[in-house]
Short mmCIF file of C-alpha atoms in Angstrom, two decimals:
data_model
loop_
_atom_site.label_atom_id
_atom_site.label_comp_id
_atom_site.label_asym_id
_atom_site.label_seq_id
_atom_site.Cartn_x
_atom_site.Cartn_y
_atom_site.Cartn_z
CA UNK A 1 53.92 -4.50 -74.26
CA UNK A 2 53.88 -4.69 -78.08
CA UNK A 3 51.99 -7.69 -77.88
CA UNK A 4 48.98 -6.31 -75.90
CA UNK A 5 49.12 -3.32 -78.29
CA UNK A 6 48.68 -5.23 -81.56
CA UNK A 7 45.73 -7.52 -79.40
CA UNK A 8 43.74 -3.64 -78.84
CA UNK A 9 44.31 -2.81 -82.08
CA UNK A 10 43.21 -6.32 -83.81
CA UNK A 11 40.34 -6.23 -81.21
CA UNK A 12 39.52 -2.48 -82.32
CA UNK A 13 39.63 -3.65 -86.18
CA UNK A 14 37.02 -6.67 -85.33
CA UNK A 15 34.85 -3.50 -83.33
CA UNK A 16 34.74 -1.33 -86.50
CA UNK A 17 34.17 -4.40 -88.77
CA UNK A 18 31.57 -5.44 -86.75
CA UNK A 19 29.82 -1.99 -86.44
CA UNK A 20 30.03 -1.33 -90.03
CA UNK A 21 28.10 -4.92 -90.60
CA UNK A 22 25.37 -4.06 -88.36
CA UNK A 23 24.83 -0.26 -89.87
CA UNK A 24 24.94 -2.49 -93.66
CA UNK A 25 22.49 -4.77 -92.56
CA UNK A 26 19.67 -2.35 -90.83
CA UNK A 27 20.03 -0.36 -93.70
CA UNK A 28 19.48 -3.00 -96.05
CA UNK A 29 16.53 -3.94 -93.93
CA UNK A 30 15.02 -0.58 -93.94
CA UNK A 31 15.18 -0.86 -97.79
CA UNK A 32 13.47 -3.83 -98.07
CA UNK A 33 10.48 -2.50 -95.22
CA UNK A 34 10.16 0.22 -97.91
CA UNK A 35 10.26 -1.97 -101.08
CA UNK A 36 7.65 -3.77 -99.34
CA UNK A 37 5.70 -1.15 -98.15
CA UNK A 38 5.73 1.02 -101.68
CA UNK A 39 5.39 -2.25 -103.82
CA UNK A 40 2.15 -1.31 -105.18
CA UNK A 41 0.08 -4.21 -104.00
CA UNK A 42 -3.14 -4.25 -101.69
CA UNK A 43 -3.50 -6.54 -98.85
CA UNK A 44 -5.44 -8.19 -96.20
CA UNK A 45 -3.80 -8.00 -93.27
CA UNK A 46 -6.03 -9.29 -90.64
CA UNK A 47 -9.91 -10.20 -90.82
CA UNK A 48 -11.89 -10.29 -87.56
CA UNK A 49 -15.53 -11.47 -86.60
CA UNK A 50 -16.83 -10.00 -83.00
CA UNK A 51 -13.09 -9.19 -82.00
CA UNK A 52 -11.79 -12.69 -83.02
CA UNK A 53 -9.46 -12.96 -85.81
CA UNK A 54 -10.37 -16.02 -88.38
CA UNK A 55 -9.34 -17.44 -91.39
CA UNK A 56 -10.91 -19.27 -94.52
CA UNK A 57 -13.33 -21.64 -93.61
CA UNK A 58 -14.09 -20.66 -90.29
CA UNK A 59 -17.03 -22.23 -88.38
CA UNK A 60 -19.23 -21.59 -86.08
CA UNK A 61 -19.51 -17.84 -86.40
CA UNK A 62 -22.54 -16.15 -84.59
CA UNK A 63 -25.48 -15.21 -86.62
CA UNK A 64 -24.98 -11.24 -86.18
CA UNK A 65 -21.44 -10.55 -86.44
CA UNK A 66 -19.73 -7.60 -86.82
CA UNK A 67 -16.95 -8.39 -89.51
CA UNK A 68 -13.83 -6.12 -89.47
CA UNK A 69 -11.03 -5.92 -92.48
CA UNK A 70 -7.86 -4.35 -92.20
CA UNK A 71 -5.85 -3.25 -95.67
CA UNK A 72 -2.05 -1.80 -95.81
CA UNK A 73 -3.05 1.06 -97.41
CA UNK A 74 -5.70 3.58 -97.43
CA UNK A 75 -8.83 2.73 -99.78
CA UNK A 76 -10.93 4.14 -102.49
CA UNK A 77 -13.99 4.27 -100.33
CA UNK A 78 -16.07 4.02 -103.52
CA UNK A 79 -14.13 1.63 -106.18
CA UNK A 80 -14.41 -0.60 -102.73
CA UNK A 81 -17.80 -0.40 -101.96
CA UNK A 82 -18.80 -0.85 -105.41
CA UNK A 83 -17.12 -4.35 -105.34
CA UNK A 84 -17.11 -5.79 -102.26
CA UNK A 85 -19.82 -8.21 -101.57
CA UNK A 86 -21.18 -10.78 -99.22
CA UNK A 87 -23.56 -13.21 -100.14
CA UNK A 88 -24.74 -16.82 -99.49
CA UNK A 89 -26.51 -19.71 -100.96
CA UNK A 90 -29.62 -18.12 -99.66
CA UNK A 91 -29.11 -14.87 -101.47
CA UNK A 92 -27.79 -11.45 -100.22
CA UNK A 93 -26.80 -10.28 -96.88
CA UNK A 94 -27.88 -6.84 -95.99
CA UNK A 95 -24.92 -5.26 -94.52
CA UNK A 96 -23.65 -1.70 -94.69
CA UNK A 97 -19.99 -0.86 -95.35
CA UNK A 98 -18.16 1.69 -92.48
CA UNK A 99 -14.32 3.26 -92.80
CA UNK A 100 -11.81 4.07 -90.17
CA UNK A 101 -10.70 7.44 -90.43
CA UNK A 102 -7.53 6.00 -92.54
CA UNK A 103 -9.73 4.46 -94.56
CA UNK A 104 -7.45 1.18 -94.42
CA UNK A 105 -10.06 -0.14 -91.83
CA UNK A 106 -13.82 -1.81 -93.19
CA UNK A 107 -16.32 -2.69 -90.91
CA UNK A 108 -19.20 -5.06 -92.34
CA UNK A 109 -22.08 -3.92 -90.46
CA UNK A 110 -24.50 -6.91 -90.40
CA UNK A 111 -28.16 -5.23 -90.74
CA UNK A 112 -30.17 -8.54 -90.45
CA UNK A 113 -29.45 -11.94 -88.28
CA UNK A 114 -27.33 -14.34 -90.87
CA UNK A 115 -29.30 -17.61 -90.81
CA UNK A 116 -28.30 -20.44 -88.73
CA UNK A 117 -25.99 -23.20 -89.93
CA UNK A 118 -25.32 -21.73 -93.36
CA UNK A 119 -21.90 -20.83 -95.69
CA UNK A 120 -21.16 -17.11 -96.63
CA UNK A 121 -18.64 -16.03 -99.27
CA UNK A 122 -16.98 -12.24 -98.54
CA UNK A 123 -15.42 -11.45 -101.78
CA UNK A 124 -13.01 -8.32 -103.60
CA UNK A 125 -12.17 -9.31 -106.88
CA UNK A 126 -8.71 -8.54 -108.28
CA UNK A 127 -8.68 -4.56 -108.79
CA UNK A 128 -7.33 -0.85 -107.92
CA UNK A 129 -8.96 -0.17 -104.70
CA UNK A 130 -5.99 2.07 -103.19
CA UNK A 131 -5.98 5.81 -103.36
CA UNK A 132 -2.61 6.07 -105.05
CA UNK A 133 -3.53 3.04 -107.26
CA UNK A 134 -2.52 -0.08 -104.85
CA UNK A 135 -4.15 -3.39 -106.40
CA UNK A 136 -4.65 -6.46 -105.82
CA UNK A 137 -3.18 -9.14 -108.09
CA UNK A 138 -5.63 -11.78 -107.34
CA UNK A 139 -8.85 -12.10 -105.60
CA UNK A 140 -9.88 -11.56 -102.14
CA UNK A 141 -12.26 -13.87 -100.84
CA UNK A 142 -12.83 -15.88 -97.42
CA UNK A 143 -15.64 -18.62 -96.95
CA UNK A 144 -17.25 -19.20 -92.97
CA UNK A 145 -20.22 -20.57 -92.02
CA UNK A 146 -22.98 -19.67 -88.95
CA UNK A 147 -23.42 -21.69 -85.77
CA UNK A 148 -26.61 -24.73 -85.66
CA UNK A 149 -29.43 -23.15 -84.12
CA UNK A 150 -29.35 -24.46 -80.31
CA UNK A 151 -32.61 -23.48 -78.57
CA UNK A 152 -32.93 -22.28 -75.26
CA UNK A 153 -33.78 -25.06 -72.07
CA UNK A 154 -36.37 -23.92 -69.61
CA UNK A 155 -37.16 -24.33 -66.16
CA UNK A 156 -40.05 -24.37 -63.63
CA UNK A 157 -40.04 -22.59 -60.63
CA UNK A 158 -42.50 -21.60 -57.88
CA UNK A 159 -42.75 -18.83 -55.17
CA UNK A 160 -44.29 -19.31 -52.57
CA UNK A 161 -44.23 -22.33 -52.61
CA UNK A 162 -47.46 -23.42 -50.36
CA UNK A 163 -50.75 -21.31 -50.18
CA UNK A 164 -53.21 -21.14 -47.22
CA UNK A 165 -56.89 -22.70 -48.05
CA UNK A 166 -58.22 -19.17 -47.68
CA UNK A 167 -58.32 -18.06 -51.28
CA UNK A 168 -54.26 -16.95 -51.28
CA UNK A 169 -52.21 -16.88 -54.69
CA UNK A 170 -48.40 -17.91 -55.48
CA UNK A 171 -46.65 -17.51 -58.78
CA UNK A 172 -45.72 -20.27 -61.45
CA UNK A 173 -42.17 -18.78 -63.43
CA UNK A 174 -40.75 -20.41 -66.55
CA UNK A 175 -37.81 -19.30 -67.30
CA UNK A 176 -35.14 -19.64 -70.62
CA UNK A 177 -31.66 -20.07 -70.17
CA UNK A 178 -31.25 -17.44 -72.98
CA UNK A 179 -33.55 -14.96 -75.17
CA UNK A 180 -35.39 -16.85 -77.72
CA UNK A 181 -35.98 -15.99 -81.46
CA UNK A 182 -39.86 -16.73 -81.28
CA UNK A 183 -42.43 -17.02 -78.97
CA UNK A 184 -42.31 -19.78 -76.45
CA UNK A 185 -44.97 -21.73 -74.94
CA UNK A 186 -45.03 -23.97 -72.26
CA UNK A 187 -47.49 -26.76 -71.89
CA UNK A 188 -48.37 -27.80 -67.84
CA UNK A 189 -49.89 -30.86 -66.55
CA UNK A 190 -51.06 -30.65 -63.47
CA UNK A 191 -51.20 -33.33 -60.82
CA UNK A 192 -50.67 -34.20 -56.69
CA UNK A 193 -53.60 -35.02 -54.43
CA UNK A 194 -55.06 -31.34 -54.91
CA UNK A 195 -57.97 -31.24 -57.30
CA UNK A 196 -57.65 -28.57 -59.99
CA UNK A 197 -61.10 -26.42 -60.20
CA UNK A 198 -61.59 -27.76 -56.85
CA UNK A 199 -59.09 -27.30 -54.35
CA UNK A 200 -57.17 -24.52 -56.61
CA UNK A 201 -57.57 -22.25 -60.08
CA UNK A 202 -54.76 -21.57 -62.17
CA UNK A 203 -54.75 -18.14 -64.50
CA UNK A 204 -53.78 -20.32 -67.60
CA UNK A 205 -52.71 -23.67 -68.19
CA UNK A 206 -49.57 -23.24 -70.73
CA UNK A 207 -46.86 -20.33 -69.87
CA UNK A 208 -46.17 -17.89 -72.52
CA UNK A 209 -42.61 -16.56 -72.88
CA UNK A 210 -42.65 -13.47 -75.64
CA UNK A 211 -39.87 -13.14 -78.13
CA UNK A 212 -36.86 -11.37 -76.47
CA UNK A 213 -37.68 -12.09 -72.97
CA UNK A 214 -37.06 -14.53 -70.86
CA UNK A 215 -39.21 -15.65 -68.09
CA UNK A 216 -43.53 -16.04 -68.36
CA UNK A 217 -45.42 -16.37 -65.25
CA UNK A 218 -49.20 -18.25 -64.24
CA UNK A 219 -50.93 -17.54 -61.01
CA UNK A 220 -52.40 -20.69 -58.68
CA UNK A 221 -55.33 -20.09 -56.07
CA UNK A 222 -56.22 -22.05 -53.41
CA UNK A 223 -60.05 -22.10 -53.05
CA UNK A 224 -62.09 -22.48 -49.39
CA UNK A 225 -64.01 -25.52 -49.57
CA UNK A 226 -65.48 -25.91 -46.00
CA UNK A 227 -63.84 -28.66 -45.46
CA UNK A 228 -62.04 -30.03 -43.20
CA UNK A 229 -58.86 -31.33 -44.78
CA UNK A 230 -55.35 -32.67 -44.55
CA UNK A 231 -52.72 -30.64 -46.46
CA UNK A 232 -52.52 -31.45 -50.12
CA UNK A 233 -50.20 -30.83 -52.49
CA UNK A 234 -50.12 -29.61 -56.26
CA UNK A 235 -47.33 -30.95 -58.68
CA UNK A 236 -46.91 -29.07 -62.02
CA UNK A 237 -44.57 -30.34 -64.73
CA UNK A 238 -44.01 -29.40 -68.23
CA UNK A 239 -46.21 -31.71 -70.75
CA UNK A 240 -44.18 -30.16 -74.03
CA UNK A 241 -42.93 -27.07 -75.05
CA UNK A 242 -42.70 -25.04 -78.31
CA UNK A 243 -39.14 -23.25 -80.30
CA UNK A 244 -37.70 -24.27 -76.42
CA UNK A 245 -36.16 -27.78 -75.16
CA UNK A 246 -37.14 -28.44 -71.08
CA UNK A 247 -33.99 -28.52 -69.04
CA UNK A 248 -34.58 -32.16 -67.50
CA UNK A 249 -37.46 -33.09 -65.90
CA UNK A 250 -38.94 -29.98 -64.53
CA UNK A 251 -41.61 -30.03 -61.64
CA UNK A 252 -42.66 -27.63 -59.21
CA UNK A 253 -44.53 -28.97 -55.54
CA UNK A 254 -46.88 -26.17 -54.21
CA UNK A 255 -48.35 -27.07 -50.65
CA UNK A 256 -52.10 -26.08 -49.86
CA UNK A 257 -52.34 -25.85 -46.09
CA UNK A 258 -55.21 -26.15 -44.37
CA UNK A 259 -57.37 -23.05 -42.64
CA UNK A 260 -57.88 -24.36 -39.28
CA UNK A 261 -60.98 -23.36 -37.60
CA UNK A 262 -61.40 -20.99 -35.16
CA UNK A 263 -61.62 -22.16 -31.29
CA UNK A 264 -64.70 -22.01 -30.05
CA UNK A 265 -65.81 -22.70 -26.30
CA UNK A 266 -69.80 -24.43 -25.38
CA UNK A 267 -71.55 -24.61 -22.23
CA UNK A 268 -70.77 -23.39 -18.66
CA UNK A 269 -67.47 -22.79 -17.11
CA UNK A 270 -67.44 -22.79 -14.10
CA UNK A 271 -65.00 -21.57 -11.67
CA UNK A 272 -65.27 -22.97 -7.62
CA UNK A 273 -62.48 -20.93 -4.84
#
């Protein structure tokens, strides 16, 4: 019996001990969190580009981001603005400068496209930019560069794709794979047993795609020649194309069918019961 008494009591001891170690350490902890967090310095926690978060020297960044930067403590809105910049070997970026409501957030809103396949520097020198007088002890600064242009591929398509003899009309579509900067234009050849200017018209012979969209049309008519004819068939493909790349070898097959002639009936039937 005396034994298991002095066992609870040593086990009680090790209890207490072991308590009083675990209140000792979180409250050295919490000092430290509050050394840290009242140390006086400014500092980048996290930057992000279009809600991805990057780091020196990132690549590939799209040409309009939106760039976010998030600080420990809440900024001078003004002792910031006046030294924050973002340039590039080009020259300046023209970019506008937007707080949280904590002011520990900075959004770099990009006015103009950056240009394709180029470096930019964001940059805070060393400074007070906190409102109680945080700093920074050195520079802030983080390189990335823009994405290679890649231009859009387009495509030929057709619809309907045959026409009737008698004067009908179908619809020649390029379209882009994705909005272009410029204007694109789309050179046609035309070939196929149908003559062009004979057996059809077309409304143009080149496609124009306008910046920002994506898809240009052409209209093909069949013309009524009197003759009697087989079918024949018009093949369109691209012969070049301008600020655009052609997605394979792109040809379109429109079918010109041939008006048959009304029935008609000569001489005397006869009918004998």
């Amino acid at each position: 019996m005396r034994i298991m008494k002095n066992r609870n009591f040593q086990l009680s001891k090790c209890t207490i001990i072991l308590c009083s170690f675990l209140v000792l350490f979180g409250y050295s902890c919490k000092n430290d969190d509050d050394v840290l967090l009242d140390d006086g310095q400014l500092r980048l926690l996290q930057t992000a580009i279009n809600d991805v978060n990057i780091k020196d020297n990132s690549e590939n960044i799209s040409i309009d981001p939106e760039i976010v930067l998030t600080f420990s403590h809440e900024l001078d809105t003004d002792k910031f603005s006046q030294a924050f910049n973002l340039n590039s070997m080009e020259g300046t970026v023209n970019y506008d400068l937007q707080f949280s409501n904590s002011n520990s957030t900075v959004t770099v809103v990009i006015n103009e496209d950056l240009n394709y396949a180029s470096e930019y520097l964001l940059n805070l020198p060393a400074g007070t930019y906190g409102v109680n007088g945080e700093g920074t002890e050195d520079p802030i600064s983080l390189k990335f560069s823009t994405a290679a242009y890649v231009p859009p591929m387009v495509k030929l398509s057709v619809n309907p794709d045959f026409i009737i003899e008698t004067n009908q009309i179908t619809t020649v579509t390029a379209t882009l794979t994705k909005i272009a900067d410029d204007e694109v234009t789309v050179y046609l050849s035309f070939g196929g047993i149908a003559t062009l200017d004979v057996d059809y018209t077309v409304s143009n012979d080149s496609i124009v795609i306008p910046a920002g969209q994506t898809t240009g049309t052409i209209t093909v008519s069949s013309i009524l020649d009197g003759e009697v004819d087989a079918n024949e068939e018009i093949l369109i493909s691209i012969e070049s194309v301008v600020n655009a790349d052609e997605q394979g070898a792109q040809q379109v097959s429109i079918l010109i069918k041939e008006e048959l002639s009304p029935l008609s009936l000569k001489g005397v039937l006869a009918l004998n019961f």
